[in-house]
mmCIF file of C-alpha atoms in Angstrom:
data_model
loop_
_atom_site.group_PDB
_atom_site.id
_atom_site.type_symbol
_atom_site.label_atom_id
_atom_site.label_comp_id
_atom_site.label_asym_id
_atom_site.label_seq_id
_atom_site.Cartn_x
_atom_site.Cartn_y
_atom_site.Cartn_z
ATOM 1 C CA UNK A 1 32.381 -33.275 -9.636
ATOM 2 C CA UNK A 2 32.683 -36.587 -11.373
ATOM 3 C CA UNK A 3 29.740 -38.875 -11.512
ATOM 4 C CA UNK A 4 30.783 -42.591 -12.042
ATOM 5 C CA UNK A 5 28.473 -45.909 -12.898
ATOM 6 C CA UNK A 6 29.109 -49.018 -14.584
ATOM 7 C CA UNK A 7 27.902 -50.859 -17.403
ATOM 8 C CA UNK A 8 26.657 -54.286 -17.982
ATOM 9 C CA UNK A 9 27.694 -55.751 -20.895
ATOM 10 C CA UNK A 10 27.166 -59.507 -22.269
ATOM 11 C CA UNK A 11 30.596 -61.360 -22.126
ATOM 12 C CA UNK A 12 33.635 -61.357 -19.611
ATOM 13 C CA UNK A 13 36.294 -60.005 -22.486
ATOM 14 C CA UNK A 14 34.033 -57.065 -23.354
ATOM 15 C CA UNK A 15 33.184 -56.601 -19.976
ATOM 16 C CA UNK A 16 36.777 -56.223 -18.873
ATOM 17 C CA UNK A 17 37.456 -54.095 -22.038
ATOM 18 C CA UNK A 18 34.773 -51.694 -22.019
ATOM 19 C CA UNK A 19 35.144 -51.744 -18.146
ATOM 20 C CA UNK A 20 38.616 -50.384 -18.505
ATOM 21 C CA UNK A 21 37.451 -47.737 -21.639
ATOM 22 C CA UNK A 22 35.069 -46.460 -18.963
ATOM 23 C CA UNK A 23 37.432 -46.091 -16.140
ATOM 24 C CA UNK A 24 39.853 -44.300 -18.071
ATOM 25 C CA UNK A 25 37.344 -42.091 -19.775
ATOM 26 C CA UNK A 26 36.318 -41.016 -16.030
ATOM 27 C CA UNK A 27 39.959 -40.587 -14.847
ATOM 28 C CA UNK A 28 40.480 -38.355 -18.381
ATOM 29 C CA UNK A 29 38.206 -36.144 -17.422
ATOM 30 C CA UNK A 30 39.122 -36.136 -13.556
ATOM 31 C CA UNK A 31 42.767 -34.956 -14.666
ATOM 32 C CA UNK A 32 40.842 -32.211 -16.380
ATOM 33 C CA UNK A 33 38.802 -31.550 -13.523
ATOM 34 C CA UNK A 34 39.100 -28.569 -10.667
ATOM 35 C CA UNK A 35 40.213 -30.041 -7.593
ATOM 36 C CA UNK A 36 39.120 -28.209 -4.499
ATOM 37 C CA UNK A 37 41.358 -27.371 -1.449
ATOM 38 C CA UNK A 38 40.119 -26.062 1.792
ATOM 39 C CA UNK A 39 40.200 -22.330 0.046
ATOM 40 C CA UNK A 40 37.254 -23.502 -1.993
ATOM 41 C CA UNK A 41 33.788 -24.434 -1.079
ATOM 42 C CA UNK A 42 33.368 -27.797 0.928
ATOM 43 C CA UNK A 43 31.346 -30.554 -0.240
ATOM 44 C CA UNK A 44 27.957 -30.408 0.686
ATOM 45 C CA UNK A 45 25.099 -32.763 1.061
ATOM 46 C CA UNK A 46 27.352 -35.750 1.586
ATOM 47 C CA UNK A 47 26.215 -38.795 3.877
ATOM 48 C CA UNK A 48 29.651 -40.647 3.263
ATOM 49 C CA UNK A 49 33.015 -38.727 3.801
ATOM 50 C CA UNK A 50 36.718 -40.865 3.359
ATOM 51 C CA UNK A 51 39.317 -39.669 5.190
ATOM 52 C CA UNK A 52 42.606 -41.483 3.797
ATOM 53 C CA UNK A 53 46.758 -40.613 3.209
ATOM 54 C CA UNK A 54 47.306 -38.491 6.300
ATOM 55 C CA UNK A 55 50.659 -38.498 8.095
ATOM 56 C CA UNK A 56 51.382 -37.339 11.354
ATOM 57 C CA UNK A 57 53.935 -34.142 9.989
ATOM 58 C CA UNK A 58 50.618 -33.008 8.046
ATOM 59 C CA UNK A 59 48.156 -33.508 10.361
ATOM 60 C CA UNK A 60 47.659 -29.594 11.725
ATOM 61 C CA UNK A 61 47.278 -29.200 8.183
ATOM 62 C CA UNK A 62 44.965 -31.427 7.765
ATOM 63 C CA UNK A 63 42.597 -30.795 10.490
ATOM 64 C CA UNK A 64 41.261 -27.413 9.210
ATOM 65 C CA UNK A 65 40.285 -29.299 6.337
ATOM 66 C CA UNK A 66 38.560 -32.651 7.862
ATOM 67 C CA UNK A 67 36.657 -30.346 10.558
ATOM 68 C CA UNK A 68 35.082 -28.036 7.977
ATOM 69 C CA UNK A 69 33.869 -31.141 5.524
ATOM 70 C CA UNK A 70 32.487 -32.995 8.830
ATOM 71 C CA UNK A 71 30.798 -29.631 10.232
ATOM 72 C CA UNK A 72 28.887 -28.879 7.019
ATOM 73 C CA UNK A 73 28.009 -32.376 6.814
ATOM 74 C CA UNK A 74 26.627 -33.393 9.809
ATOM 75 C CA UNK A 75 24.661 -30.243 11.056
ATOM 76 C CA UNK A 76 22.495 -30.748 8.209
ATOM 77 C CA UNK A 77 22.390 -34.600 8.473
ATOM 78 C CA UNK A 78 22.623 -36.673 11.172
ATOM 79 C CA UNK A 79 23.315 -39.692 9.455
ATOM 80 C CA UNK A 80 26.702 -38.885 8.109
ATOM 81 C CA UNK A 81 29.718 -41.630 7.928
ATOM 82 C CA UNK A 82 33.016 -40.755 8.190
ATOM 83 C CA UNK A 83 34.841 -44.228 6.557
ATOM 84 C CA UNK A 84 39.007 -43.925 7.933
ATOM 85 C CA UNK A 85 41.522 -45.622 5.841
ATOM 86 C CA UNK A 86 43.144 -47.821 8.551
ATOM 87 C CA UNK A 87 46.398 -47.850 6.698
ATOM 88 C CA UNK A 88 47.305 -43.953 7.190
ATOM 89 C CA UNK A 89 49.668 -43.026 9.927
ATOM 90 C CA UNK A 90 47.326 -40.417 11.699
ATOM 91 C CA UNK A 91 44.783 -42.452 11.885
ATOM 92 C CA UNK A 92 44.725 -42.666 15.603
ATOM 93 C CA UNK A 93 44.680 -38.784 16.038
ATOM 94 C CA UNK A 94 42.141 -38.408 13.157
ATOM 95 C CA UNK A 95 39.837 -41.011 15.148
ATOM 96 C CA UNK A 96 40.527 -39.469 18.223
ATOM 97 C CA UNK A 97 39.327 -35.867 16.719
ATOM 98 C CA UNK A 98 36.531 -37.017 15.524
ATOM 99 C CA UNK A 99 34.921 -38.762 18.152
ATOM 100 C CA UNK A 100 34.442 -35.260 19.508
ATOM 101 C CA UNK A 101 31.369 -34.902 16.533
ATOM 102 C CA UNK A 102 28.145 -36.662 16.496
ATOM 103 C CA UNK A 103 29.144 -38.665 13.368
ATOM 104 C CA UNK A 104 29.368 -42.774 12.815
ATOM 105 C CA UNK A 105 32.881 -43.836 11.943
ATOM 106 C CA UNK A 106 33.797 -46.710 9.825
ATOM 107 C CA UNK A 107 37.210 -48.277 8.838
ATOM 108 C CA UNK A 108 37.799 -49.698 5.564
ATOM 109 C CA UNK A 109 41.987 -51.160 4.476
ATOM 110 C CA UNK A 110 41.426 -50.083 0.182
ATOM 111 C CA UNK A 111 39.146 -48.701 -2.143
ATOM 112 C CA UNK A 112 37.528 -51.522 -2.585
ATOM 113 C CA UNK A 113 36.284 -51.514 0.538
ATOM 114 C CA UNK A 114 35.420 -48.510 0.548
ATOM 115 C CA UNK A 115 33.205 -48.595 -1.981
ATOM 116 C CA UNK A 116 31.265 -51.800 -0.971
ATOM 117 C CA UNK A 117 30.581 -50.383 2.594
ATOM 118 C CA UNK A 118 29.392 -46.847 0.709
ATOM 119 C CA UNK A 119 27.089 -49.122 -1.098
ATOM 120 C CA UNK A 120 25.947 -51.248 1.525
ATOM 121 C CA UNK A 121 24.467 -48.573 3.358
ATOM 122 C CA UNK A 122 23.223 -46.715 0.505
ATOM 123 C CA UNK A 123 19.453 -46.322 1.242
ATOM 124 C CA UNK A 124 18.167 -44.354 -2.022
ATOM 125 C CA UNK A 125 19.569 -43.783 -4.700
ATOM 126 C CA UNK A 126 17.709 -40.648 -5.719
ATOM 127 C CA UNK A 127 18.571 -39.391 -3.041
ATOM 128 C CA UNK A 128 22.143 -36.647 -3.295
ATOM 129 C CA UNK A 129 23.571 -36.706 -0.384
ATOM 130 C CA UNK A 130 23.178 -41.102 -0.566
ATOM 131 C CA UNK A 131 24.753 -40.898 -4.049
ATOM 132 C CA UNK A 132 27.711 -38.935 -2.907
ATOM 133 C CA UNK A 133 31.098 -39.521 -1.462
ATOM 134 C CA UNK A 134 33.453 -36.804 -0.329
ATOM 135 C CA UNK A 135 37.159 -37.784 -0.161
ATOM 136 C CA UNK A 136 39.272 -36.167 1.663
ATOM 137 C CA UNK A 137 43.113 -36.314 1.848
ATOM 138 C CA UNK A 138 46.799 -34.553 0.422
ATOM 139 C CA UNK A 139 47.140 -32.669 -2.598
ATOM 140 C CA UNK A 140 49.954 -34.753 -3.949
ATOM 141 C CA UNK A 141 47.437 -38.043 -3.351
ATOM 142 C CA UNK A 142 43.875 -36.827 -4.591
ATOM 143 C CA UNK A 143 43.878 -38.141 -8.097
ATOM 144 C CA UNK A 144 46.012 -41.340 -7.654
ATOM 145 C CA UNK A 145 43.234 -41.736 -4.904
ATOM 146 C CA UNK A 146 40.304 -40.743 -6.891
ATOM 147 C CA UNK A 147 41.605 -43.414 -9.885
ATOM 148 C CA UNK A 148 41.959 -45.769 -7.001
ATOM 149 C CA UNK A 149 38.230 -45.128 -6.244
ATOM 150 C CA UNK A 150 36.859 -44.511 -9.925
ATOM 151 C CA UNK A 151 38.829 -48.517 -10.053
ATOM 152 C CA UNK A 152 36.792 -49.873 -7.504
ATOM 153 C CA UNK A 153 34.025 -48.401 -8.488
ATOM 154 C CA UNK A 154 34.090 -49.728 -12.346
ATOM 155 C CA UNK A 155 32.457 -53.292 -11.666
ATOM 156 C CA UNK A 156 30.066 -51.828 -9.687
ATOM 157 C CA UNK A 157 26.025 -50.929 -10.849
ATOM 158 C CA UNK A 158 24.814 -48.600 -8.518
ATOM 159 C CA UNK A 159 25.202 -44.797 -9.078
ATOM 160 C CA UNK A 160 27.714 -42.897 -7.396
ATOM 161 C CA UNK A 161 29.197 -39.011 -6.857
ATOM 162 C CA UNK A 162 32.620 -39.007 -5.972
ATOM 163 C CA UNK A 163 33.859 -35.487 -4.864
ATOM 164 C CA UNK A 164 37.189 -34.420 -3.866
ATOM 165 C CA UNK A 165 38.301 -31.848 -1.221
ATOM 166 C CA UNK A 166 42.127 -31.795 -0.729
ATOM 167 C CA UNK A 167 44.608 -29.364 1.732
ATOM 168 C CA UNK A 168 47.688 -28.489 0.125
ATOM 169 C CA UNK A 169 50.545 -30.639 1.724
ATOM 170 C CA UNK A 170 53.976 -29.793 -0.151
ATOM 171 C CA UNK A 171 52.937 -27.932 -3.073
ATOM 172 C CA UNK A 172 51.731 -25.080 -4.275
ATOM 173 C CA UNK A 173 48.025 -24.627 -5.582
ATOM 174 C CA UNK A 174 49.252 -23.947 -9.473
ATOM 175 C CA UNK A 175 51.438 -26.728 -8.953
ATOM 176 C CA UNK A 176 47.988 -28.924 -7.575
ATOM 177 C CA UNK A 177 46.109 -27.443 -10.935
ATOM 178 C CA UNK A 178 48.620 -29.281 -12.988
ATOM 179 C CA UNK A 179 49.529 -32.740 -12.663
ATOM 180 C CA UNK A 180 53.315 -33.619 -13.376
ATOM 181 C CA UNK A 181 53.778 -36.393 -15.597
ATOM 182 C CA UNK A 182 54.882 -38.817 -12.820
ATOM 183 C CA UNK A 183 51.500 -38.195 -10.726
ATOM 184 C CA UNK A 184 49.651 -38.943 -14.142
ATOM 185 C CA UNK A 185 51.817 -42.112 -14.682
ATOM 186 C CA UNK A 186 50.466 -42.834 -10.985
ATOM 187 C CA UNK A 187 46.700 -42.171 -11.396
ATOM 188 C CA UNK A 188 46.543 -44.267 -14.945
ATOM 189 C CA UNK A 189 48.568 -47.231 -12.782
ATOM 190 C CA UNK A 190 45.450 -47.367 -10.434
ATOM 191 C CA UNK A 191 42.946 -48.405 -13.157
ATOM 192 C CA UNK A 192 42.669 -52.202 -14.072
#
């Protein structure tokens, strides 16, 4: 789990600075983290789920996966959001499947995005399951995604859990546990 909030700081140059210390502090310890795959527990007490980098060769895969996260979501709370990345190329199908679940769907194009409609409907802050964001998507793209995230989420105040659940798409899960040093070169190219 990797908990990520900014800090406000006087001028623009230390902002951007310290900004960027911070961001790669939290993607440091995200390379260090445990990523979970569908073998592992699902994230839990989520209101906000992202559903991004799914093809149309992995999608069988990646259906196990997205049904479990939504199922132990929105049985305990109604007010879950499932937020599609436009951009992927099952997004259709993934829409499709989950208009069969009593869940709000929203579209977002980027992180950025992303983040801002997370916040915009965050109601309290104390509150878990407000605070926390499940993404969901491909082995080979959950930290270059979670970087992408932990970016966007660098300039921003409020308080926010990002948690990961990937299914393994073209790897193995030893292979998952340890990042080459291309996918590292990746995840440090997403901070700014």
């Amino acid at each position: 789990m990797l908990s990520v909030s900014s800090v406000a700081l006087a001028t623009s140059n230390d902002i951007t600075s310290q900004q960027y210390k911070y961001k790669k502090e939290k993607v440091d310890e995200m390379l260090k983290d445990v990523l979970k795959t569908e073998h592992q527990l699902v994230p839990k007490y989520c209101r906000s789920i992202a559903i991004s980098n799914v093809s149309k060769e992995e999608l069988s895969i990646a259906i196990p996966a997205i049904k479990l996260a939504v199922l132990a979501n929105s049985t305990s709370n109604e007010n879950v959001i499932i937020y599609l990345d436009k951009n992927q190329e099952a997004f259709e199908d993934i829409k499709s499947l989950l208009s069969n679940y009593p869940v709000k769907i929203d579209i977002y194009e980027n992180s950025d995005e992303l983040v801002n409609k997370v916040i915009e409907r965050q109601s309290d802050e104390s509150s878990l399951d407000e605070r926390r964001l499940a993404i969901i998507t491909k082995s080979t793209k959950m930290r270059e995604t979670l970087a992408s995230t932990i970016n966007s989420l660098g300039n921003n105040p409020k308080n926010i859990i990002i948690d990961n659940f990937a299914y393994l798409y073209n790897t193995t899960r030893s292979e998952y546990d340890k990042p080459s040093e291309e996918e590292i070169k990746r995840v440090y190219d997403q901070i700014k």
